[in-house]
Tab-separated table of C-alpha atoms and ligand atoms in Angstrom:
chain	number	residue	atom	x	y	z
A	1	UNK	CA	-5.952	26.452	-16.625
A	2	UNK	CA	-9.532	24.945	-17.505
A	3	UNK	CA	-10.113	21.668	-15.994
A	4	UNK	CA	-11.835	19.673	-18.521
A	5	UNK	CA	-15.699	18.257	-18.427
A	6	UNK	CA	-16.355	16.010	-14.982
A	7	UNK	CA	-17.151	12.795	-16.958
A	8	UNK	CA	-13.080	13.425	-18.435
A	9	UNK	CA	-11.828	13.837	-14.990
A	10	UNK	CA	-9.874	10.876	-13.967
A	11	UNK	CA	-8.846	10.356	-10.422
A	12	UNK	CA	-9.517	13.799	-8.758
A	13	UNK	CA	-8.159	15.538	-6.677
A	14	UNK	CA	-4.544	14.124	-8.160
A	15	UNK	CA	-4.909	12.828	-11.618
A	16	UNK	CA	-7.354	15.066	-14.311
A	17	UNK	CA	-7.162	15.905	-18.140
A	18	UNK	CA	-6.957	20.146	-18.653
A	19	UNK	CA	-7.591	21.110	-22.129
A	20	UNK	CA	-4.588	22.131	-23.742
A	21	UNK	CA	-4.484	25.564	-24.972
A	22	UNK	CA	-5.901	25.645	-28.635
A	23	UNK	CA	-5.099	22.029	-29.316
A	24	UNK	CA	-8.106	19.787	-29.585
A	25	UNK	CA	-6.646	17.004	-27.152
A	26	UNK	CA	-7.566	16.662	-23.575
A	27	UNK	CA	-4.029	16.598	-21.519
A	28	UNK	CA	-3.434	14.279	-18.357
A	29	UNK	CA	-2.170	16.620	-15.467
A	30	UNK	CA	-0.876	15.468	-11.826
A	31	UNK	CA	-2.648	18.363	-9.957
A	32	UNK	CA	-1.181	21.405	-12.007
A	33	UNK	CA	1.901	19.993	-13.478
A	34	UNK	CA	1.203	18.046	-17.550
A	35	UNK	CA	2.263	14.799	-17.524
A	36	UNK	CA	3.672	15.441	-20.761
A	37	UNK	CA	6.350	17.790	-19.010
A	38	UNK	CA	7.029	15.277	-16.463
A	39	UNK	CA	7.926	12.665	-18.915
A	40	UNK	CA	10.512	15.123	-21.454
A	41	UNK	CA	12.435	16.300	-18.432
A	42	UNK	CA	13.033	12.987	-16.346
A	43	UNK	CA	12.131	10.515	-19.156
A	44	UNK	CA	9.899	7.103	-18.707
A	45	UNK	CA	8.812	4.657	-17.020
A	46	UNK	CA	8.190	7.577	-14.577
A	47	UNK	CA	6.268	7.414	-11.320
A	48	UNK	CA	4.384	9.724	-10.602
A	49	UNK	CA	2.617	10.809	-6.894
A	50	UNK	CA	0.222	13.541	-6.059
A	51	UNK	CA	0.634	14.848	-2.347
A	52	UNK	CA	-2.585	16.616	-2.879
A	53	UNK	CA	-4.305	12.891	-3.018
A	54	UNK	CA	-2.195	11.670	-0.176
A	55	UNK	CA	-3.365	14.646	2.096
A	56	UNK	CA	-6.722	14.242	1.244
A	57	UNK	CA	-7.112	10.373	2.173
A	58	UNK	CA	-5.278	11.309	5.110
A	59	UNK	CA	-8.140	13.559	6.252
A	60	UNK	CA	-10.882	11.598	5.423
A	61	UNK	CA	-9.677	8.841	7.211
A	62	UNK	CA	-9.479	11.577	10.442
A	63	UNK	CA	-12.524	12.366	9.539
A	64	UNK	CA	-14.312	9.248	9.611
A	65	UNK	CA	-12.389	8.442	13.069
A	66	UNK	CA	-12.859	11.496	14.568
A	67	UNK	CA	-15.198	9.707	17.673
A	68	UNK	CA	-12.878	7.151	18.344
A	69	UNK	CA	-9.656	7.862	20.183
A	70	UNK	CA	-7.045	6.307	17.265
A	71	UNK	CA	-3.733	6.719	15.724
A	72	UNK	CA	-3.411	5.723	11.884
A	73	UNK	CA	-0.305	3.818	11.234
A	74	UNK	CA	0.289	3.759	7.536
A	75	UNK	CA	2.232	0.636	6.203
A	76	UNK	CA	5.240	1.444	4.751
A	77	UNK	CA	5.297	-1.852	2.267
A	78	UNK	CA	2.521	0.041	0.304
A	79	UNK	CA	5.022	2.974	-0.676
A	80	UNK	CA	8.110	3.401	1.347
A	81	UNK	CA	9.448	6.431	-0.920
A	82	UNK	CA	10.957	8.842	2.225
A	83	UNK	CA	9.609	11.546	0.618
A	84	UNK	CA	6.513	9.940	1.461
A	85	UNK	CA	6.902	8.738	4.732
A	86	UNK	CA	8.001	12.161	5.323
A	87	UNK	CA	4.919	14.173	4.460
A	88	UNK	CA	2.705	11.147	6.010
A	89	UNK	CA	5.035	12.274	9.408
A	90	UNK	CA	4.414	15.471	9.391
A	91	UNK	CA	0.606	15.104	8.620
A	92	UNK	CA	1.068	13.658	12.112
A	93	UNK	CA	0.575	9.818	11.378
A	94	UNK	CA	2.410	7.005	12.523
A	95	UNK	CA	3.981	3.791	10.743
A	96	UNK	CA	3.195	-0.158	10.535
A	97	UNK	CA	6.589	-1.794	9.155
A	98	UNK	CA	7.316	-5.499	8.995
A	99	UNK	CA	11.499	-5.206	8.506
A	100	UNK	CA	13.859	-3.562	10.214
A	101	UNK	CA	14.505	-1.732	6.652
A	102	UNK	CA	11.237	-0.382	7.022
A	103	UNK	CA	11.643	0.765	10.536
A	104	UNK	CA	15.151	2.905	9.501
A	105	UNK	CA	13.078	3.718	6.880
A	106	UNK	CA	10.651	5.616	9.597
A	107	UNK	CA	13.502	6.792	11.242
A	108	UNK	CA	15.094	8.692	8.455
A	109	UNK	CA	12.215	10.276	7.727
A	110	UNK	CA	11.428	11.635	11.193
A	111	UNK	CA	12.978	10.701	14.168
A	112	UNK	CA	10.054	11.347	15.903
A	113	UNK	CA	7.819	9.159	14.638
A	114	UNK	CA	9.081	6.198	16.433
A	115	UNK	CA	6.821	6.326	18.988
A	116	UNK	CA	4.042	5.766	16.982
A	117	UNK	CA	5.412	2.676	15.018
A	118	UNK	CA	3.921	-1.008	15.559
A	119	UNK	CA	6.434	-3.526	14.218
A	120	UNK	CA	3.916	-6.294	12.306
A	121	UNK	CA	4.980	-9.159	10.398
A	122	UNK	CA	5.744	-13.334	11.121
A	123	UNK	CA	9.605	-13.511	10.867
A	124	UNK	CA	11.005	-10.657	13.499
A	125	UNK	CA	14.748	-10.951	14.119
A	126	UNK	CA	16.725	-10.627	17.203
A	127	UNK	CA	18.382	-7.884	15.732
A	128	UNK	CA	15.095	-6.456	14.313
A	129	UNK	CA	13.742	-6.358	17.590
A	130	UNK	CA	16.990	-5.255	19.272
A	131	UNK	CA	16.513	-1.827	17.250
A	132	UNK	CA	13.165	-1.452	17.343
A	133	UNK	CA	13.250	-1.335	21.494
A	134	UNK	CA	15.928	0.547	21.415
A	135	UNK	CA	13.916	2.910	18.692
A	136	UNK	CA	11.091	2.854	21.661
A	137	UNK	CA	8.331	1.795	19.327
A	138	UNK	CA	4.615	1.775	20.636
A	139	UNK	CA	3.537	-2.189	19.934
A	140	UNK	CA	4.791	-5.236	18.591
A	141	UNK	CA	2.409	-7.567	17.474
A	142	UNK	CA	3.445	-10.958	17.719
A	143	UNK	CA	2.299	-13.731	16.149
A	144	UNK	CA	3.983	-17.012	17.054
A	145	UNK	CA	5.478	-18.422	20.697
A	146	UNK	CA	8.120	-18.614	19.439
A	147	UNK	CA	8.588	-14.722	18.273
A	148	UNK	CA	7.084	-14.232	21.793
A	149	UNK	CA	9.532	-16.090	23.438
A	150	UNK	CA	12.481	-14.394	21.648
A	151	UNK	CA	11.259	-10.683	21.931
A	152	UNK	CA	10.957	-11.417	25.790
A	153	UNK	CA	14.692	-12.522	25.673
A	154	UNK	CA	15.854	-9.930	23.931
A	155	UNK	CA	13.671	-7.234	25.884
A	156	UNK	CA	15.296	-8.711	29.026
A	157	UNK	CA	18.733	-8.589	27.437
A	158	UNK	CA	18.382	-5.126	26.969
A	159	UNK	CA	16.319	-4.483	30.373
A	160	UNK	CA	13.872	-2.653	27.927
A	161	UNK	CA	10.015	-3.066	28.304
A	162	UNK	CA	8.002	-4.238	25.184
A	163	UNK	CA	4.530	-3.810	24.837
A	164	UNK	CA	2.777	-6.527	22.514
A	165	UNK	CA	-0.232	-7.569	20.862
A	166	UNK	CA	-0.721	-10.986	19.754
A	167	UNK	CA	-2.011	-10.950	15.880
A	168	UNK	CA	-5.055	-12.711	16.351
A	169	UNK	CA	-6.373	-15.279	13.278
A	170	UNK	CA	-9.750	-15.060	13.419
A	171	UNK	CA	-10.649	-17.474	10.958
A	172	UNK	CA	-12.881	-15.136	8.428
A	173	UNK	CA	-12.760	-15.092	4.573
A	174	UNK	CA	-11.114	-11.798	3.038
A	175	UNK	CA	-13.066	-12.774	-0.413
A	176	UNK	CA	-9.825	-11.228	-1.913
A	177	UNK	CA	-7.042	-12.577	-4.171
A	178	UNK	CA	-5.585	-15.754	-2.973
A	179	UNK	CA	-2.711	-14.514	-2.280
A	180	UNK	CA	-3.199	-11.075	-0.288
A	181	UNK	CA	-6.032	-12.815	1.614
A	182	UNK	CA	-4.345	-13.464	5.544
A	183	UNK	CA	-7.377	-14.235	8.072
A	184	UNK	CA	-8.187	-17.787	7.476
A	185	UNK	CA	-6.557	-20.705	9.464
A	186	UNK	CA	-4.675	-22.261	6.462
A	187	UNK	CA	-2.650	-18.614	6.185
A	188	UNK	CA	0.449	-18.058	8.043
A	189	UNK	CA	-0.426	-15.072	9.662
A	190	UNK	CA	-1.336	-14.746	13.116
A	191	UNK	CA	-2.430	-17.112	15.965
A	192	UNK	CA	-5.828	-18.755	16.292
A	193	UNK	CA	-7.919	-17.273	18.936
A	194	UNK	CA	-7.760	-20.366	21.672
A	195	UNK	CA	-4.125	-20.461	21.145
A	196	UNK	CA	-3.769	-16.996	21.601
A	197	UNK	CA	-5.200	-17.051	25.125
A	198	UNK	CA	-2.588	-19.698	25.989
A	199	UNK	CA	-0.322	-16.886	24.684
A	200	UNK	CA	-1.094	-13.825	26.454
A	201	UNK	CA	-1.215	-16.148	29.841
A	202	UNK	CA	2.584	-16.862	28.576
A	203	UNK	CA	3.418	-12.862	28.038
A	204	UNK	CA	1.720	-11.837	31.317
A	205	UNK	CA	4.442	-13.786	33.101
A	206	UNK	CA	7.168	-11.658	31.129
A	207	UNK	CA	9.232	-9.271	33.245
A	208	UNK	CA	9.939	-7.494	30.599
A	209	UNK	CA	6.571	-7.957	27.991
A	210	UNK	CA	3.571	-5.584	28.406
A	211	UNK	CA	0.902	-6.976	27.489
A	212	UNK	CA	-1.302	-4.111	25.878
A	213	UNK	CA	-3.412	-4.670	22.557
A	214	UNK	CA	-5.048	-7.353	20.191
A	215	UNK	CA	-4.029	-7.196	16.484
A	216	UNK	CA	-5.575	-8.462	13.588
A	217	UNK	CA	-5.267	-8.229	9.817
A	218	UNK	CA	-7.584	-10.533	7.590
A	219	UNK	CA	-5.786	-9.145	4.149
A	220	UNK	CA	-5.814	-6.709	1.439
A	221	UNK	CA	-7.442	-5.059	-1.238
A	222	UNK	CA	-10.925	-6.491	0.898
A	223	UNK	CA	-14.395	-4.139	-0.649
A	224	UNK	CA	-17.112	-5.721	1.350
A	225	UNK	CA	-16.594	-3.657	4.683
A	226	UNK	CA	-18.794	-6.349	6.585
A	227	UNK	CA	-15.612	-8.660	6.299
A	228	UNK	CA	-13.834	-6.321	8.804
A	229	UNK	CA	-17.086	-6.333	10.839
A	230	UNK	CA	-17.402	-9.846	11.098
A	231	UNK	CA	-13.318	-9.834	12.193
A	232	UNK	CA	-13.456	-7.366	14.792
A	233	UNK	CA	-16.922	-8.874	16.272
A	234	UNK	CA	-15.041	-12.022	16.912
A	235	UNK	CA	-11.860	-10.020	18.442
A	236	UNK	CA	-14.017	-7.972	20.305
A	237	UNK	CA	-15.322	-11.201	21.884
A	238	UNK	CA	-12.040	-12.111	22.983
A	239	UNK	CA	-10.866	-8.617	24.065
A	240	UNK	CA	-13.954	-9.527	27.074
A	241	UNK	CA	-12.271	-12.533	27.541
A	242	UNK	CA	-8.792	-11.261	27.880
A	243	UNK	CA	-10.221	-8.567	30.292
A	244	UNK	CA	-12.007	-11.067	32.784
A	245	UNK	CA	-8.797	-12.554	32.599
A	246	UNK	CA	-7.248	-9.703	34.240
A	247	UNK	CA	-5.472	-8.608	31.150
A	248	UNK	CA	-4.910	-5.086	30.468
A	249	UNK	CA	-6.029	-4.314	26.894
A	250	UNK	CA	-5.774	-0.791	25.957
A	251	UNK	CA	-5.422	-1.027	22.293
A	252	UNK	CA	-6.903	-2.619	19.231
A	253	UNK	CA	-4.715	-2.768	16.028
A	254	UNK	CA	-7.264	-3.335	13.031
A	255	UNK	CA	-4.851	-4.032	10.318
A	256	UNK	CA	-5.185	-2.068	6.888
A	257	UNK	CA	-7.029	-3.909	3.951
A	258	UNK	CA	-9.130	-1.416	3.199
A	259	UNK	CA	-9.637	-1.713	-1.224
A	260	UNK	CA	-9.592	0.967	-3.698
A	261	UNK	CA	-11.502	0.814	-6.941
A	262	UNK	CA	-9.114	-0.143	-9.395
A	263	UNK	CA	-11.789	-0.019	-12.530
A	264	UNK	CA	-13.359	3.391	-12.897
A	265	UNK	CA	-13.440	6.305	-11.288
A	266	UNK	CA	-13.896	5.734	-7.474
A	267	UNK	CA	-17.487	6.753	-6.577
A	268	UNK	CA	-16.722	8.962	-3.270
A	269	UNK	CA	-13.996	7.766	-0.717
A	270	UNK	CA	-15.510	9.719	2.030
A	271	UNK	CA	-18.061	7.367	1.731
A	272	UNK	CA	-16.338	4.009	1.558
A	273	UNK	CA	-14.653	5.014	4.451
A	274	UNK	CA	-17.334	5.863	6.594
A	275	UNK	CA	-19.064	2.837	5.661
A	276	UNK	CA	-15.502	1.009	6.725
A	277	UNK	CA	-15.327	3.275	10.158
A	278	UNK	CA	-18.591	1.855	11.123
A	279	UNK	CA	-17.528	-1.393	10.461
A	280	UNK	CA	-14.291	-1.521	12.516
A	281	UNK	CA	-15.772	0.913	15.184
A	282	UNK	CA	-19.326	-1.188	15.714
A	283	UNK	CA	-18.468	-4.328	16.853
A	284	UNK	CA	-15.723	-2.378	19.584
A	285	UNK	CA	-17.858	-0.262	21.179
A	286	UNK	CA	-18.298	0.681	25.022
A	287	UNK	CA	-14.445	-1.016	25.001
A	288	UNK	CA	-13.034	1.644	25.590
A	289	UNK	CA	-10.027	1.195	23.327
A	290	UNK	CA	-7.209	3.061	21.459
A	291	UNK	CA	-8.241	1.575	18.385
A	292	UNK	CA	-5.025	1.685	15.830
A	293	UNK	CA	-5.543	1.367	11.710
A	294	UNK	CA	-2.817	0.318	9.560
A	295	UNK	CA	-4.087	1.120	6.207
A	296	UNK	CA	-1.392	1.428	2.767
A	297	UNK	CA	-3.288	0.977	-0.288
A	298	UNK	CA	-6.157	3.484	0.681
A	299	UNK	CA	-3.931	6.198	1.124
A	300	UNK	CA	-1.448	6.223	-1.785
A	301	UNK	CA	-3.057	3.759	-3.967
A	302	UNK	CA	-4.889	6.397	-6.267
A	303	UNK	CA	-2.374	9.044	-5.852
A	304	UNK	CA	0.332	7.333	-8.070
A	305	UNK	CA	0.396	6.705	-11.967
A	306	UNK	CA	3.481	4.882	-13.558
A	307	UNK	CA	3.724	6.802	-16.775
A	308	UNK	CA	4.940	5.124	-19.628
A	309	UNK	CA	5.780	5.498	-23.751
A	310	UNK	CA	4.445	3.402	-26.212
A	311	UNK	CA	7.804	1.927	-27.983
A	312	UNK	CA	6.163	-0.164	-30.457
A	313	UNK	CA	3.123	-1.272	-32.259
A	314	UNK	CA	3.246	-4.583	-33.078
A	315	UNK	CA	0.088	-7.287	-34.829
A	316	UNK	CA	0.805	-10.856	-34.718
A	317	UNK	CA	-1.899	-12.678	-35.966
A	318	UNK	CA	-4.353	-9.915	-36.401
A	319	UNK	CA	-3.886	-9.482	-32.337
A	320	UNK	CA	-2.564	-6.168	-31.240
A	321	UNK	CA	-0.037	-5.328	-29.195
A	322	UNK	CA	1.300	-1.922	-27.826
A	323	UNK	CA	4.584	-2.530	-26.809
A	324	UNK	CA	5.597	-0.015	-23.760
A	325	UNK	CA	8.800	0.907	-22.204
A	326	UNK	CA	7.328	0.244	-18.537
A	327	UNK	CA	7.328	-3.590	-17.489
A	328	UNK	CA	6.649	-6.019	-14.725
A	329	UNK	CA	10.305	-5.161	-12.664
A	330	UNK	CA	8.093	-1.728	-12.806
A	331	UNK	CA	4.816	-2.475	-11.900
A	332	UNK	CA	4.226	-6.468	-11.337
A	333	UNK	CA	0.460	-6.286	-9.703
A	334	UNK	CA	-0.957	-7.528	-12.995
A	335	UNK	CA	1.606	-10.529	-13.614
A	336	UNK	CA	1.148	-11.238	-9.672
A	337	UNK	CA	-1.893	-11.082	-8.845
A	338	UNK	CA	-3.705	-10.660	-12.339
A	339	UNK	CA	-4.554	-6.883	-11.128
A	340	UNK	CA	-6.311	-4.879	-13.367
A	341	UNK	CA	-4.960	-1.173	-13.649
A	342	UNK	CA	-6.999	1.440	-15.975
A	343	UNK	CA	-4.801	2.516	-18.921
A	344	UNK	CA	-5.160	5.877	-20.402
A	345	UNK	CA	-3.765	8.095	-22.458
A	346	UNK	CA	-1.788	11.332	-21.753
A	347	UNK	CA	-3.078	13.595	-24.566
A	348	UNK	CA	-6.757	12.058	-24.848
A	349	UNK	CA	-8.757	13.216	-28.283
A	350	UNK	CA	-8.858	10.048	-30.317
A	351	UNK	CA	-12.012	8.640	-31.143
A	352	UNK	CA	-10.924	5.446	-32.725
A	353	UNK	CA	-10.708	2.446	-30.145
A	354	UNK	CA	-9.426	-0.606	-30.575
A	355	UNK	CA	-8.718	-4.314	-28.674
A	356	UNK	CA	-5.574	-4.249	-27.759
A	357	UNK	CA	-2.636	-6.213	-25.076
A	358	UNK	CA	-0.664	-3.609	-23.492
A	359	UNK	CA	2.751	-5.114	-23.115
A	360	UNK	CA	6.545	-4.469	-21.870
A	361	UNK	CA	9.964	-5.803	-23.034
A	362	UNK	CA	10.789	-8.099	-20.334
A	363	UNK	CA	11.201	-11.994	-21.931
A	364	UNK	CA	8.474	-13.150	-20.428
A	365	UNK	CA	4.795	-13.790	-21.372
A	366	UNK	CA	3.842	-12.855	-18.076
A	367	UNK	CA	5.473	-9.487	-18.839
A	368	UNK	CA	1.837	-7.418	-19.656
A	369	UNK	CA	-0.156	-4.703	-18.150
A	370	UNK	CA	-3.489	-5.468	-20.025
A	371	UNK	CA	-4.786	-8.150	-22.364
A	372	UNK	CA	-7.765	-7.223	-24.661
A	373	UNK	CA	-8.045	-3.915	-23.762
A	374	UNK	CA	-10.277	-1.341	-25.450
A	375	UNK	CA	-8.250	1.475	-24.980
A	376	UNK	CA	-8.499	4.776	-27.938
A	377	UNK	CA	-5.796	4.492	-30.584
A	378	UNK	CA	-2.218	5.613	-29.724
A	379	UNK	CA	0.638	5.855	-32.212
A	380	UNK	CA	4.146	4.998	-31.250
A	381	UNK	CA	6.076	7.503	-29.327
A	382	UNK	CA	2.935	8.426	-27.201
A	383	UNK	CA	2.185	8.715	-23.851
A	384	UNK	CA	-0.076	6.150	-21.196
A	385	UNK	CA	-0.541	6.712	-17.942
A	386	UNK	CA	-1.255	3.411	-15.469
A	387	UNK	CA	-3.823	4.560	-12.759
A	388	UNK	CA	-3.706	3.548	-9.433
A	389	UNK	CA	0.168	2.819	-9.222
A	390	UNK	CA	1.432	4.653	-6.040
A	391	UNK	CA	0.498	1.435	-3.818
A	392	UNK	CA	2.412	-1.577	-4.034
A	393	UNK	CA	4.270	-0.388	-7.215
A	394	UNK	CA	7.939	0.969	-6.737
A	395	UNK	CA	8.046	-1.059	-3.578
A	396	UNK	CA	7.589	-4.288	-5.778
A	397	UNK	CA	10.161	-3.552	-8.347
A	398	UNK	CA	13.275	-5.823	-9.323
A	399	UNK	CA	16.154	-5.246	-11.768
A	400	UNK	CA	15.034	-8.150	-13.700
A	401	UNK	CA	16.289	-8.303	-17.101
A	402	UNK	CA	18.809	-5.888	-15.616
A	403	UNK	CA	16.433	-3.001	-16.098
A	404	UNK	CA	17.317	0.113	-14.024
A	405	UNK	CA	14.438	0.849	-11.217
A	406	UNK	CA	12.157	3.836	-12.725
A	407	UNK	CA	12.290	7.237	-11.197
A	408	UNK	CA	9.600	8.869	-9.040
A	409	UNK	CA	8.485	12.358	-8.917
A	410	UNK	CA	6.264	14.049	-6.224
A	411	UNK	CA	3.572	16.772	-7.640
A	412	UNK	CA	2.606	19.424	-5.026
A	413	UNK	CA	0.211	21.552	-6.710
A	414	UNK	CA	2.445	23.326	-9.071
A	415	UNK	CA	5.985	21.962	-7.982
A	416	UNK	CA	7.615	18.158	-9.110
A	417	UNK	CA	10.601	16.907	-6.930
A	418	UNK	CA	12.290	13.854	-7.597
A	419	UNK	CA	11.866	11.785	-4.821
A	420	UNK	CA	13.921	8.762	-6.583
A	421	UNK	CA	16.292	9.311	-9.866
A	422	UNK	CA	16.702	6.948	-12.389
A	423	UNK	CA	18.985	3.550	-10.683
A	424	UNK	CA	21.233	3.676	-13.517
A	425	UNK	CA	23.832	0.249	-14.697
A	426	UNK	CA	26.271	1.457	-12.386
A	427	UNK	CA	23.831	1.621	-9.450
A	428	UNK	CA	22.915	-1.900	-10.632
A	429	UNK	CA	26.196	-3.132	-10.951
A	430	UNK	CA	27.923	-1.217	-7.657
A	431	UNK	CA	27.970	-4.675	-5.151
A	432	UNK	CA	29.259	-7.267	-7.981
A	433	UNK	CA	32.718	-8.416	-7.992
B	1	PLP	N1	-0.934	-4.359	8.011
B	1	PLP	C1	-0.442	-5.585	7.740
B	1	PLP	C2	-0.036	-6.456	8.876
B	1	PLP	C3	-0.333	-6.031	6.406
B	1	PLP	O1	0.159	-7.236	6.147
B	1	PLP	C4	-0.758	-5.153	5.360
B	1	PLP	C5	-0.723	-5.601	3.953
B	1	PLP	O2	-1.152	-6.633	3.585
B	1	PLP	C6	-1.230	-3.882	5.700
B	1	PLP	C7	-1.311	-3.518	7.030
B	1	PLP	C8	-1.647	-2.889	4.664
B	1	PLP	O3	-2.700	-3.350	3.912
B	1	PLP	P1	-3.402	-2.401	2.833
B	1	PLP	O4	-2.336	-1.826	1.980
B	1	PLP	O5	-4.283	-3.327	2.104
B	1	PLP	O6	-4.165	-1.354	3.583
């Protein structure tokens, strides 16, 4: 198999075009497997995951840790396919959930893991909590009296010993999208600093509350690694103040957020994230803390593609549209947040371009991937591929327009396993009277 030139490589080391035999078109491969194969044998809209990328992020984030004592805990809202969660296990990494779903989730997939999990998130149940003591999670991070309040009841009803953070608000700009951005003081999430001293006054008295970290998340999707800086400067602040306080701090959770390049190929991760390990690592030295990193996006962003076939071509007004068989229930980033995804096509050769809204069926004008895209000419019946899929994809998928939820497939070098099949109308339809 010949790779093709390293300007036609897409997202290496999961998503690449190989030239195809004798045929003049470039084809889109998920490590060694054609896309094209992938799509006749388990049909479209198709997701698509390389392990192969997953391993590798999970290394270079090891990597870029390696002087800090720290334990990654990858969020499970980014992709919570088992199969997933599974290989992210046995790469020896633990889990950040926010549901109780998510936590059984964790368990399924390795038992074991448990240990490892810290249970994030501003509306924690009783019964959430119930199961995640009994599950003997590492940290809860709490972020409201009232949540504090509760998880000491229930930790006393159960005579079971929690240990908790307190998700700190620190008050500092995310410069993301409005609506993933978490750290500023309008934003539900977590607990302004003064208040939070009040708080961890309030947990110390606990029998049955440990009070061990400080957690903080300031949002998602964030590029400009001094944002985390600037985060963790203030928390390390209060981390001294917690300490002179005669509070036992022994780890700091510094949330995920990390961004991926969504338009063009990335430039080097190993980079990015050793510009973003000196970030969180900086502001927290001589602390002396087990720091723990909650990243999703950076470590199955990239290694996902939602693969999908052009149904029809359509001109209204002299304005094109390619009309796909993918659609927001699918993949609703770009109707939610107005996230731009890279289009391509599976068999690449054609040197014609044109402007061009890439669309799907759902009734709804909010129903689009792209709008005035240049993207080479495709005919109907052909093949895209949306890059950067495998975070916040699946996981964000409805049955609207009582569309069946697409399958996924997991490429390991040469091997494809369906991870998900295809929900069919009787999966839909199973809980209706
Ligand atoms: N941790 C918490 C508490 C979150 O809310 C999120 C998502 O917003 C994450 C981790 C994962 O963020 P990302 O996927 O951007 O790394």
């Amino acid at each position: 198999m010949k790779r093709a030139r390293a300007s036609q490589t897409l997202r290496p080391p999961g998503f690449s075009y190989v030239e195809a035999g004798s045929a003049p078109a470039l084809q889109l491969h998920c490590e060694a497997v054609p896309l094209e194969r992938l799509a006749a044998r388990h049909g479209t809209p198709l997701y698509v995951y390389s392990a192969a990328t997953i391993r590798s992020r999970l290394r270079a984030f090891a990597q870029a840790f390696r002087a800090v004592p720290h334990t990654l805990c990858y969020s499970v809202k980014a992709n919570s396919a088992l199969a997933i969660l599974r290989m992210i296990a046995g790469a020896g990494a633990g889990f950040d959930v926010v549901s109780g779903g998510e936590l059984q989730r964790v368990l399924r997939a390795n038992r074991k893991a448990a240990g490892k999990v810290v249970f994030s998130g501003v509306g924690k149940t009783a019964e959430e909590m119930e199961l995640a003591l009994r599950s003997g999670i590492l940290l809860f991070n709490i972020e409201s009296e009232s949540e504090l309040n509760m998880l000491s009841a229930v930790a006393g009803r159960l005579k079971k010993r929690a240990a908790v953070a307190i998700r700190v608000n620190p008050d500092v700009s995310a410069k993301t999208h409005p609506y993933i951005s978490t750290g500023l003081h309008q934003h539900k999430f977590g607990v302004p600093i003064p208040e939070a001293q009040t708080l961890y006054a309030l947990a110390a008295r606990q029998p049955y509350l440990d009070v061990a970290g400080v957690s903080v998340h300031i949002g998602s999707q964030i590029t400009d690694v001094g944002t985390f800086q600037e985060a963790l400067a203030r928390v390390a602040e209060f981390i001294r103040r917690l300490r002179r306080e005669g509070h036992d701090i022994r780890y700091i959770d510094a949330g995920g957020g990390l961004g991926i390049s969504y338009e063009g190929a990335e430039q080097s991760f190993e980079k990015q994230i050793a510009a973003y390990a000196k970030a969180v690592t900086q502001p927290l030295r001589g602390l002396k803390l087990h720091l723990l990193l909650e990243p999703g996006r950076s470590i199955v962003g990239a290694a996902g593609v939602l693969l999908t076939r052009v149904i029809y071509r359509k001109t209204n007004y002299r304005k094109r549209f390619l009309i796909v068989d993918a659609a927001m229930n699918d993949l609703i980033r770009p109707s939610l947040y107005s996230a731009y995804h890279e289009i391509v096509p599976v068999r690449s050769g054609a040197a014609e371009t044109e402007i061009t809204d890439v669309v799907g069926p759902i009734c709804e004008t909010g129903d689009f991937f792209a709008r005035e895209r240049k993207l080479p000419v495709v005919r109907e019946g052909d093949l895209l591929a949306i890059l950067d899929a495998g975070a916040y994809g699946s996981v964000l998928g409805s049955n609207y327009n009582t569309r069946g939820r697409a399958a996924e497939v997991l490429v390991d070098g040469a091997r494809a396993k369906v991870i998900r099949r295809r929900e069919s109308f009787e999966d839909q339809t199973r809980m209706e009277g």
